[in-house]
CSV table of C-alpha atoms in Angstrom, one decimal:
chain,number,residue,atom,x,y,z
A,1,GLY,CA,15.3,108.1,-80.3
A,2,ASP,CA,14.2,110.8,-82.8
A,3,ASN,CA,12.6,108.2,-85.0
A,4,LEU,CA,10.3,106.8,-82.3
A,5,ASN,CA,6.9,108.0,-83.5
A,6,VAL,CA,4.4,105.9,-81.5
A,7,TRP,CA,4.8,104.3,-78.1
A,8,LEU,CA,1.5,103.1,-76.5
A,9,SER,CA,2.0,101.6,-73.1
A,10,THR,CA,-1.0,100.5,-71.1
A,11,SER,CA,0.3,102.3,-68.0
A,12,ASN,CA,-0.5,105.6,-69.9
A,13,LYS,CA,-4.2,105.6,-70.6
A,14,THR,CA,-7.3,107.4,-69.7
A,15,THR,CA,-10.3,105.4,-68.5
A,16,SER,CA,-14.0,105.7,-67.6
A,17,GLY,CA,-14.9,102.8,-65.5
A,18,THR,CA,-13.8,99.7,-67.4
A,19,GLU,CA,-13.5,101.6,-70.7
A,20,ILE,CA,-10.5,103.2,-72.4
A,21,THR,CA,-11.2,106.8,-73.5
A,22,ALA,CA,-7.6,107.5,-74.6
A,23,TRP,CA,-4.4,105.6,-75.1
A,24,ASN,CA,-1.7,108.2,-74.6
A,25,ASP,CA,1.5,108.2,-76.7
A,26,ILE,CA,4.7,108.6,-74.8
A,27,SER,CA,7.0,108.9,-77.8
A,28,GLY,CA,6.9,112.7,-77.7
A,29,ASP,CA,5.0,113.0,-81.0
A,30,SER,CA,1.5,113.2,-79.4
A,31,ASN,CA,0.2,110.3,-81.5
A,32,ASN,CA,-2.5,109.5,-79.0
A,33,ALA,CA,-5.1,106.8,-79.8
A,34,THR,CA,-8.8,107.4,-79.2
A,35,PRO,CA,-11.8,105.2,-79.8
A,36,LYS,CA,-13.4,105.6,-83.2
A,37,ALA,CA,-16.8,105.5,-81.5
A,38,ALA,CA,-17.5,106.7,-78.0
A,39,ASP,CA,-20.2,104.0,-77.4
A,40,LYS,CA,-17.8,101.2,-78.4
A,41,ARG,CA,-14.7,102.0,-76.4
A,42,PRO,CA,-12.0,99.3,-75.8
A,43,LEU,CA,-12.1,97.6,-72.4
A,44,TYR,CA,-9.4,97.7,-69.7
A,45,VAL,CA,-7.7,94.3,-68.9
A,46,SER,CA,-6.4,94.4,-65.3
A,47,ASN,CA,-3.7,91.6,-65.7
A,48,LEU,CA,-2.9,90.7,-69.3
A,49,GLN,CA,0.4,89.1,-68.2
A,50,ASN,CA,3.1,89.6,-65.6
A,51,ASN,CA,0.8,91.8,-63.6
A,52,LEU,CA,0.6,94.3,-66.4
A,53,GLU,CA,-2.5,95.9,-67.9
A,54,GLY,CA,-3.9,95.4,-71.4
A,55,ILE,CA,-6.5,96.7,-73.7
A,56,GLN,CA,-9.3,94.6,-75.3
A,57,ILE,CA,-10.7,95.9,-78.6
A,58,ARG,CA,-14.5,96.0,-78.4
A,59,ILE,CA,-16.1,93.4,-80.6
A,60,VAL,CA,-19.8,94.4,-80.9
A,61,ASP,CA,-20.6,91.4,-83.0
A,62,LEU,CA,-18.9,89.5,-85.8
A,63,SER,CA,-20.6,91.1,-88.8
A,64,PRO,CA,-18.7,93.6,-91.0
A,65,ASN,CA,-17.7,97.0,-89.6
A,66,LYS,CA,-18.8,96.2,-86.1
A,67,SER,CA,-15.5,96.0,-84.4
A,68,THR,CA,-14.3,99.5,-83.5
A,69,PRO,CA,-10.6,100.4,-83.7
A,70,LEU,CA,-8.6,103.0,-81.8
A,71,ILE,CA,-7.6,105.9,-84.1
A,72,ILE,CA,-4.4,107.9,-84.4
A,73,SER,CA,-4.9,111.0,-86.4
A,74,GLU,CA,-2.9,111.2,-89.6
A,75,SER,CA,0.4,113.2,-89.4
A,76,SER,CA,3.6,113.3,-91.3
A,77,THR,CA,5.2,111.3,-88.4
A,78,LEU,CA,3.2,108.3,-89.7
A,79,ASP,CA,4.3,108.6,-93.3
A,80,MET,CA,6.8,105.8,-93.9
A,81,PHE,CA,7.0,105.4,-97.7
A,82,SER,CA,10.4,106.9,-98.1
A,83,THR,CA,11.9,105.6,-94.9
A,84,GLY,CA,10.4,102.1,-94.2
A,85,VAL,CA,8.8,101.2,-90.9
A,86,SER,CA,9.5,99.1,-87.8
A,87,ILE,CA,6.5,98.0,-85.7
A,88,PHE,CA,6.4,96.0,-82.4
A,89,VAL,CA,3.2,94.8,-80.9
A,90,VAL,CA,2.7,92.8,-77.7
A,91,MET,CA,-0.6,91.0,-78.2
A,92,LYS,CA,-2.6,87.8,-78.0
A,93,THR,CA,-5.6,86.5,-80.0
A,94,THR,CA,-8.3,84.0,-79.0
A,95,ALA,CA,-9.2,83.5,-82.6
A,96,LEU,CA,-6.0,82.2,-84.1
A,97,SER,CA,-7.5,80.7,-87.3
A,98,LYS,CA,-9.4,84.0,-88.2
A,99,ALA,CA,-8.6,85.0,-91.8
A,100,THR,CA,-7.5,88.5,-91.0
A,101,THR,CA,-6.8,90.3,-87.7
A,102,GLN,CA,-5.6,93.8,-87.9
A,103,LEU,CA,-3.2,95.2,-85.3
A,104,VAL,CA,-1.6,98.4,-86.7
A,105,VAL,CA,-3.1,99.6,-90.0
A,106,LYS,CA,-2.3,102.5,-92.3
A,107,LYS,CA,-4.8,101.9,-95.1
A,108,GLY,CA,-4.4,102.7,-98.7
A,109,ASN,CA,-1.9,99.9,-99.0
A,110,SER,CA,0.7,101.8,-97.1
A,111,TYR,CA,1.5,99.4,-94.3
A,112,HIS,CA,-0.4,96.9,-92.1
A,113,LEU,CA,0.8,94.6,-89.4
A,114,GLY,CA,-1.7,91.8,-88.5
A,115,ILE,CA,-2.3,88.1,-88.0
A,116,SER,CA,-3.5,86.0,-91.0
A,117,SER,CA,-4.5,82.4,-90.4
A,118,GLY,CA,-2.2,81.9,-87.5
A,119,LYS,CA,0.9,83.8,-88.8
A,120,VAL,CA,2.1,87.3,-88.3
A,121,GLU,CA,1.6,89.2,-91.6
A,122,PHE,CA,2.8,92.4,-93.3
A,123,TYR,CA,0.6,93.8,-96.0
A,124,ASN,CA,1.3,96.7,-98.4
A,125,GLY,CA,-1.1,95.8,-101.2
A,126,SER,CA,0.5,92.3,-101.2
A,127,SER,CA,0.6,89.9,-98.3
A,128,TYR,CA,3.8,88.6,-96.8
A,129,GLY,CA,4.2,86.2,-93.9
A,130,THR,CA,1.4,83.6,-94.2
A,131,ASP,CA,4.1,81.2,-95.3
A,132,GLY,CA,6.3,82.2,-92.3
A,133,THR,CA,8.1,79.6,-90.2
A,134,ILE,CA,7.0,80.7,-86.7
A,135,THR,CA,3.7,79.6,-85.2
A,136,PHE,CA,2.3,80.4,-81.8
A,137,GLY,CA,-0.7,79.4,-79.7
A,138,GLU,CA,-4.2,80.7,-79.3
A,139,ASP,CA,-4.4,83.0,-76.2
A,140,GLU,CA,-0.6,83.1,-76.1
A,141,LEU,CA,0.9,86.5,-75.5
A,142,ILE,CA,3.5,87.2,-78.2
A,143,LEU,CA,5.7,90.0,-79.6
A,144,ALA,CA,4.7,90.5,-83.2
A,145,GLU,CA,7.2,92.5,-85.2
A,146,ILE,CA,8.0,93.8,-88.7
A,147,VAL,CA,11.1,95.6,-89.9
A,148,THR,CA,10.7,96.5,-93.6
A,149,ASP,CA,13.6,96.6,-96.0
A,150,LYS,CA,13.0,98.9,-98.8
A,151,ASP,CA,16.4,98.5,-100.4
A,152,SER,CA,17.4,94.9,-101.2
A,153,GLY,CA,21.1,95.3,-100.7
A,154,SER,CA,23.5,93.0,-98.8
A,155,SER,CA,22.8,94.9,-95.5
A,156,ASN,CA,19.3,93.5,-95.4
A,157,HIS,CA,18.0,93.2,-91.9
A,158,GLY,CA,14.2,93.3,-92.6
A,159,GLY,CA,11.8,90.6,-91.7
A,160,ILE,CA,8.7,89.5,-89.9
A,161,PHE,CA,9.6,88.3,-86.4
A,162,VAL,CA,7.8,86.6,-83.5
A,163,ASN,CA,9.3,86.8,-80.0
A,164,GLY,CA,12.7,87.7,-81.5
A,165,SER,CA,12.8,84.8,-84.0
A,166,LEU,CA,12.7,85.4,-87.8
A,167,SER,CA,9.5,84.1,-89.4
A,168,LYS,CA,9.8,85.6,-92.9
A,169,ASP,CA,12.4,87.7,-94.7
A,170,LEU,CA,11.3,91.1,-96.1
A,171,ILE,CA,13.8,91.9,-98.8
A,172,GLY,CA,13.2,95.0,-100.9
A,173,ILE,CA,9.7,95.3,-99.3
A,174,GLY,CA,8.3,98.3,-97.6
A,175,PRO,CA,5.3,100.7,-97.5
A,176,THR,CA,4.0,101.3,-101.0
A,177,SER,CA,2.6,104.9,-100.5
A,178,ASP,CA,1.9,107.7,-98.1
A,179,ASN,CA,-1.6,108.9,-97.6
A,180,ASP,CA,-3.8,111.1,-95.4
A,181,VAL,CA,-5.7,108.2,-93.8
A,182,ASN,CA,-5.7,107.8,-90.0
A,183,MET,CA,-3.9,104.9,-88.4
A,184,ALA,CA,-6.1,102.3,-86.9
A,185,ILE,CA,-5.3,100.0,-83.9
A,186,GLY,CA,-6.9,96.7,-83.4
A,187,ALA,CA,-9.2,96.6,-86.4
A,188,ASP,CA,-9.5,98.1,-89.9
A,189,LEU,CA,-11.2,101.5,-90.4
A,190,GLU,CA,-13.6,100.0,-92.9
A,191,ALA,CA,-13.8,96.5,-94.3
A,192,ASN,CA,-16.1,94.1,-96.0
A,193,VAL,CA,-15.2,91.5,-93.4
A,194,ASN,CA,-14.6,91.7,-89.7
A,195,THR,CA,-10.9,92.3,-88.9
A,196,GLY,CA,-11.1,93.1,-85.2
A,197,LEU,CA,-8.7,91.6,-82.8
A,198,GLU,CA,-10.4,89.0,-80.6
A,199,GLY,CA,-7.9,89.3,-77.9
A,200,SER,CA,-5.8,92.0,-76.2
A,201,ILE,CA,-2.9,94.4,-76.8
A,202,GLY,CA,-0.3,95.3,-74.2
A,203,GLU,CA,2.1,97.6,-75.9
A,204,ILE,CA,2.8,99.2,-79.4
A,205,ILE,CA,6.0,100.8,-80.6
A,206,VAL,CA,6.4,102.3,-84.1
A,207,TYR,CA,9.6,103.6,-85.5
A,208,LYS,CA,10.0,105.7,-88.7
A,209,GLY,CA,12.7,103.8,-90.6
A,210,GLU,CA,14.2,100.4,-90.5
A,211,VAL,CA,15.8,99.7,-87.1
A,212,THR,CA,19.2,97.9,-87.1
A,213,VAL,CA,19.6,94.4,-85.9
A,214,GLY,CA,21.1,95.7,-82.6
A,215,GLN,CA,18.2,98.1,-82.1
A,216,ARG,CA,15.6,95.4,-82.9
A,217,GLN,CA,17.2,93.1,-80.4
A,218,GLN,CA,17.2,95.8,-77.7
A,219,ILE,CA,13.5,96.4,-78.2
A,220,GLU,CA,12.8,92.7,-78.2
A,221,GLY,CA,14.8,92.4,-75.0
A,222,PHE,CA,13.0,95.3,-73.3
A,223,LEU,CA,9.5,94.2,-74.3
A,224,CYS,CA,9.9,90.4,-73.8
A,225,HIS,CA,11.4,90.8,-70.3
A,226,LYS,CA,8.8,93.4,-69.3
A,227,TRP,CA,5.9,91.1,-70.5
A,228,ALA,CA,7.5,87.7,-69.5
A,229,ILE,CA,7.7,86.5,-73.1
A,230,THR,CA,10.5,84.0,-73.7
A,231,LEU,CA,13.2,84.9,-76.2
A,232,PRO,CA,15.2,82.3,-78.2
A,233,SER,CA,18.1,80.9,-76.2
A,234,ASP,CA,20.7,82.4,-78.6
A,235,HIS,CA,19.2,85.9,-78.3
A,236,PRO,CA,21.7,88.4,-76.8
A,237,TYR,CA,19.1,89.5,-74.2
A,238,TYR,CA,17.8,86.0,-73.5
A,239,SER,CA,18.9,86.1,-69.8
A,240,GLU,CA,18.8,89.8,-69.0
A,241,ALA,CA,17.0,92.8,-70.3
A,242,PRO,CA,19.1,95.5,-72.0
A,243,THR,CA,20.4,98.4,-69.8
A,244,VAL,CA,21.1,102.0,-70.5
A,245,GLY,CA,24.3,102.1,-72.6
A,246,ASP,CA,23.7,98.9,-74.4
């Protein structure tokens, strides 16, 4: 759709040996992700799950500022303050208890999706989700999701989701600003502590705006069937992936 602003699929990448030199956006908005440092490129994972490729963020060591994210250059397509944002990330971590792992970050307290102490977290200057109800395992491939909800009306459909299940409501909560900072994938741009993902990413989808319940479920159905992630039994796409026209 017109509001699909970032779609990074590991079938669309540029490599040099085992290293990723570019992760190419297929949304149509040219929001390609490139390594912050050429000598610390992410690594190619040949079979993350279901015979599909993944990307492993390079952790040089565990001291501050040593993990190197992929960078998407700032553009108006990444400004979500007035619209809200919906983010879907197929990922796994081998360091589940780590205080903060950043997945998709727009610094300046705009919007962040990450993992905090074993829970999927949304951060916009304040943290949401560490009291969420959904847990998952270390080294388990999951679909981590946020749909913000800037207006707190009765049509609320915002929340933090894991594999299609609601972990934490987000009512009246969304990005707190727009800025000219680049988007970072897999680690913070700058931090006093190491925030790099110790694990792998398979796919990232970012929408400008807050997707509807039906749209969210379609995206969940598509990604979870593609990556062999189990949806809840009452999910409309539990048995079959969505098809064109759904």
